[in-house]
Coordinates of C-alpha atoms in Angstrom, one line a residue:
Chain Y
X1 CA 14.7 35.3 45.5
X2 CA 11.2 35.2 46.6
X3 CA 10.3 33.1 49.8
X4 CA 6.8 32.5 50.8
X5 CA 6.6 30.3 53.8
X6 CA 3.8 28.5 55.7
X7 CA 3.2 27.9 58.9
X8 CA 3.5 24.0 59.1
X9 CA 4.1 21.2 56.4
X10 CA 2.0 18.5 57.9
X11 CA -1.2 19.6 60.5
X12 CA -3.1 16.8 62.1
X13 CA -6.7 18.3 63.3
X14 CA -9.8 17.1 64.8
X15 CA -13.5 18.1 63.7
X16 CA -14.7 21.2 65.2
X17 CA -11.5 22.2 66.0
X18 CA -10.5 26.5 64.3
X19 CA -7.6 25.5 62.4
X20 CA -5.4 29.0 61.4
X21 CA -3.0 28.6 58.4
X22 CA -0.5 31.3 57.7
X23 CA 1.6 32.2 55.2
X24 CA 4.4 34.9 54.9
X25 CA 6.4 36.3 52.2
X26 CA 9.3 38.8 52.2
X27 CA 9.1 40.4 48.9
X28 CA 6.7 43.3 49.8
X29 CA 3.9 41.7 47.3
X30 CA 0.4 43.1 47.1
X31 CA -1.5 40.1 46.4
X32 CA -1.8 36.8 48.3
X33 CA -3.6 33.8 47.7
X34 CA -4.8 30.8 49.1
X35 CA -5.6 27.8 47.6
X36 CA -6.2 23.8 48.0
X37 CA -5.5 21.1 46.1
X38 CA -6.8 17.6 45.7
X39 CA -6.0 14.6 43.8
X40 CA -7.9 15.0 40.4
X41 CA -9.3 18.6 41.0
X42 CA -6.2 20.8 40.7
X43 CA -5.8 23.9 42.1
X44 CA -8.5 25.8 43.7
X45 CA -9.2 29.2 44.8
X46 CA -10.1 30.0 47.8
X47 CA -9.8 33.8 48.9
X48 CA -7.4 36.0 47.8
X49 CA -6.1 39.4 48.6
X50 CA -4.8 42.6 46.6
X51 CA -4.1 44.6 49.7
X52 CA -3.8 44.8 53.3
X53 CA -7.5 45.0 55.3
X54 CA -9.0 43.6 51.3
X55 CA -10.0 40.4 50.4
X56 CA -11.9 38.9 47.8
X57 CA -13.8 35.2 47.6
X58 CA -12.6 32.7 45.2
X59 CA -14.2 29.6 44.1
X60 CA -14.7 28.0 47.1
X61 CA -14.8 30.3 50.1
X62 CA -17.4 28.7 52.3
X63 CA -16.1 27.1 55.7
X64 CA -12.9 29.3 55.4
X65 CA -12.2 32.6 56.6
X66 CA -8.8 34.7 56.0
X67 CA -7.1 37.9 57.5
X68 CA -4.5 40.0 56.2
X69 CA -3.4 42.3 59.2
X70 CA -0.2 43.1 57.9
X71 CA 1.0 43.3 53.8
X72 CA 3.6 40.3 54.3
X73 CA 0.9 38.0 56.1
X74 CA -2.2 36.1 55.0
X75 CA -3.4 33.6 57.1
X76 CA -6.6 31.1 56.3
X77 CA -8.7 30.3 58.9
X78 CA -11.3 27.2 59.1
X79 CA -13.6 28.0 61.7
X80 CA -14.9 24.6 62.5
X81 CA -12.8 22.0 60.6
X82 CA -14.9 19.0 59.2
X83 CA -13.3 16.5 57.3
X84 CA -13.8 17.4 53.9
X85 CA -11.5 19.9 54.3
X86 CA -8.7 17.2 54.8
X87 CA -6.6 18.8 51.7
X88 CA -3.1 20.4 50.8
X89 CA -3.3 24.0 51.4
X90 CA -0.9 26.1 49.1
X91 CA -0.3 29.7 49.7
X92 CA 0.9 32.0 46.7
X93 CA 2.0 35.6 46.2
X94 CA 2.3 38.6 43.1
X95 CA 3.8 41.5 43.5
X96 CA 0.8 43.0 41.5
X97 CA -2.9 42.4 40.0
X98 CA -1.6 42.5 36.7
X99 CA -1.6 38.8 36.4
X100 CA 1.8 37.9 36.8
X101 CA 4.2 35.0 38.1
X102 CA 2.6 33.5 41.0
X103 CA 5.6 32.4 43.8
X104 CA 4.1 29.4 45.8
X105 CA 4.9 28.3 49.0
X106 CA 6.2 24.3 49.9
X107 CA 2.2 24.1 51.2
X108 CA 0.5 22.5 54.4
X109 CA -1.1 19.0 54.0
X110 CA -4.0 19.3 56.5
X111 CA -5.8 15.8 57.9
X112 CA -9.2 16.2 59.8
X113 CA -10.0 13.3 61.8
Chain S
X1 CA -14.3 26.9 37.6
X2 CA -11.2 25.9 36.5
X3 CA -10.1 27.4 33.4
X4 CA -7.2 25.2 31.7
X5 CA -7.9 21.6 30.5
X6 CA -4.5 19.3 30.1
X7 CA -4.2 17.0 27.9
X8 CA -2.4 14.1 28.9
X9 CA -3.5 13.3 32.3
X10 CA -0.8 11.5 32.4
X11 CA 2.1 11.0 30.4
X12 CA 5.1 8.2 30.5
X13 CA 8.2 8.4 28.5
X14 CA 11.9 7.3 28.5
X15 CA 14.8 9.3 29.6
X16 CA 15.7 11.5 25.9
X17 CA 12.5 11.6 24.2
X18 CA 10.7 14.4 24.0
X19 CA 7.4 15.3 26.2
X20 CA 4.5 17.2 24.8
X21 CA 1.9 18.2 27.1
X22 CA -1.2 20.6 26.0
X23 CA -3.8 23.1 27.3
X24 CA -7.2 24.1 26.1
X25 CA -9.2 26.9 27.8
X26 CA -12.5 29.0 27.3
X27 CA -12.4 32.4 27.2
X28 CA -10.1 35.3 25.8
X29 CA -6.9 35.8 28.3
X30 CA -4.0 37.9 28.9
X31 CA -1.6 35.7 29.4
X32 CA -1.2 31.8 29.6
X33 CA 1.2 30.2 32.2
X34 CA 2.8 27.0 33.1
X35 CA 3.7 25.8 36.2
X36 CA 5.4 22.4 37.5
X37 CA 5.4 20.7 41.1
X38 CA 7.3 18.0 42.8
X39 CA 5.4 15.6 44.5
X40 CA 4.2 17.2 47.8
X41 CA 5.6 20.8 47.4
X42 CA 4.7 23.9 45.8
X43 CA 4.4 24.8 41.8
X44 CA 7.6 26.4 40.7
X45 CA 6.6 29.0 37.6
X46 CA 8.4 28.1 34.1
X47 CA 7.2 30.2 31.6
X48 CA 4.5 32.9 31.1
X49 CA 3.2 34.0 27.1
X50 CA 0.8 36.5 26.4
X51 CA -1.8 36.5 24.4
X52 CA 0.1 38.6 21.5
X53 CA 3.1 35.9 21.3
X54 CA 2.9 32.6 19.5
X55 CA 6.3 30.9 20.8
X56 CA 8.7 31.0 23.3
X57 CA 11.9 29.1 24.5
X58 CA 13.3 29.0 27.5
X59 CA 16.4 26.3 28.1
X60 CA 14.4 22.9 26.9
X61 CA 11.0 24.4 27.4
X62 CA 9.2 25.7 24.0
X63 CA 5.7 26.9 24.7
X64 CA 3.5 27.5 21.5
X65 CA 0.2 29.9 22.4
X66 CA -2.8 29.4 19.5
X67 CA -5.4 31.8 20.7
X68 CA -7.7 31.2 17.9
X69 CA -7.7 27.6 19.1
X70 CA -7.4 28.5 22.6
X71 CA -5.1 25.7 23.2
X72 CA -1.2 26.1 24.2
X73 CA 1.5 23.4 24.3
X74 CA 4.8 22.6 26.3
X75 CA 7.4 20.7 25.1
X76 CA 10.0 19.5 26.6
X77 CA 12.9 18.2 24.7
X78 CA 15.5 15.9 25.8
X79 CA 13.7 14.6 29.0
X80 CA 15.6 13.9 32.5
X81 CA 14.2 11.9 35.0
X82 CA 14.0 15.2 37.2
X83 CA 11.8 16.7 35.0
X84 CA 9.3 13.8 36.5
X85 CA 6.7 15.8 37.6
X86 CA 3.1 17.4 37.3
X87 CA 2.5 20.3 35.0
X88 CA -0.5 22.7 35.2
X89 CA -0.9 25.4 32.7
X90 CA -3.0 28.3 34.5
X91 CA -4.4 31.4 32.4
X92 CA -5.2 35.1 33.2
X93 CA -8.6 37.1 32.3
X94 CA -8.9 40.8 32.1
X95 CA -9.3 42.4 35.3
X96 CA -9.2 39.5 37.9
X97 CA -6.7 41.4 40.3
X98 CA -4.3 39.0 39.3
X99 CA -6.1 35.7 40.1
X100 CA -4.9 32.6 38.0
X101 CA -7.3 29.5 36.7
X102 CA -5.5 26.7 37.1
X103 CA -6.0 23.5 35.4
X104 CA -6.0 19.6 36.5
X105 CA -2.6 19.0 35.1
X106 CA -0.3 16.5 33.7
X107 CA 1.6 13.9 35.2
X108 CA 5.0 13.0 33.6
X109 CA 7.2 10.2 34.6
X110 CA 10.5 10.3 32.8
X111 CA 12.2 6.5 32.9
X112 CA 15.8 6.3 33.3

């Protein structure tokens, strides 16, 4: 079985604060993604990556950063948390770019104050 | 830029009956996938079809894919009240690395 974890469930932050999210799987995938998701929006991208060093912007990359050091870790970064980023972060993982399953981690819910 | 549109927003229905939940999209795809998630955790894949397939089963799920339409359906027959639930549908384009457009989803609340 896959397993893609995350960092923390439930992340309480203050504005201004860098706020590092990181996920991790175990099934030697290429690509990671990152994604948030709020009541009546669905899922949205954020950044994604198809290889270790390589990322690529999604559809809603600014205030975020990400890093992927190593092939089984992604982490999201938010260099300066502000309150509209108060959201429930899901990770996600394919072994390929050929637009298969995507395995999702249990995600982080993320308040600002 | 979301790519999949679901239609219920929201769906209620008794334990038994049967749940039919649908997806419209935009452009051509490769495949068209469906994904469900529990209140506060991650999506759980069900079911991918590509674009070349029109139906497929899998336990109570039947997925029907209309590319002409652009639309998709899931039904699921004989509801539980586990399968209570939000379901996205999410599609793949050519060469996107991978990269899935989700939609807003459903939410289905099976009654006991």
């Amino acid at each position: 079985d896959v397993k893609v974890t995350q960092s923390s469930r439930y992340l309480v932050k203050r504005t201004g604060e860098k706020v590092f999210l990181e996920c991790v799987q175990d099934m030697d995938h290429e690509n990671m993604f990152w994604y948030r998701q709020d009541p009546g929006l669905g899922l949205r991208l954020i950044y994604f990556s198809y290889d270790v060093k390589m990322k690529e912007k999604g559809d809603i990359p600014e205030g975020y950063s990400v890093s992927r050091e190593k092939k089984e870790r992604f982490s999201l970064i938010l260099e300066s948390a502000s309150t509209n980023q108060t959201s429930m972060y899901l990770c996600a993982t394919t072994p390929t770019g050929r637009g298969e399953t995507q395995y999702f981690g249990p995600g982080t819910r993320l308040l600002v104050l | 830029s979301q790519q999949g549109e679901e239609d219920p927003q929201a769906l209620s229905i008794q334990e038994g009956e049967n749940a039919t939940m649908n997806c419209s999209y935009k452009t051509s795809i490769n495949n068209l996938q469906w994904y469900r998630q529990n209140s506060g955790r991650g999506l759980v894949h069900l079911i991918l079809i590509r674009s070349n397939e029109r139906e497929k089963h899998s336990g109570r799920l039947r997925v029907t894919l209309d590319t002409s339409k652009k639309s998709s359906s899931l039904l699921i027959t004989a509801s539980r009240a586990a399968d209570t639930a939000s379901y996205f549908c999410a599609t793949v384009r050519g060469s996107t690395l991978g990269r899935l457009y989700f939609g807003r989803g459903t939410q289905l609340t099976v009654w006991p």
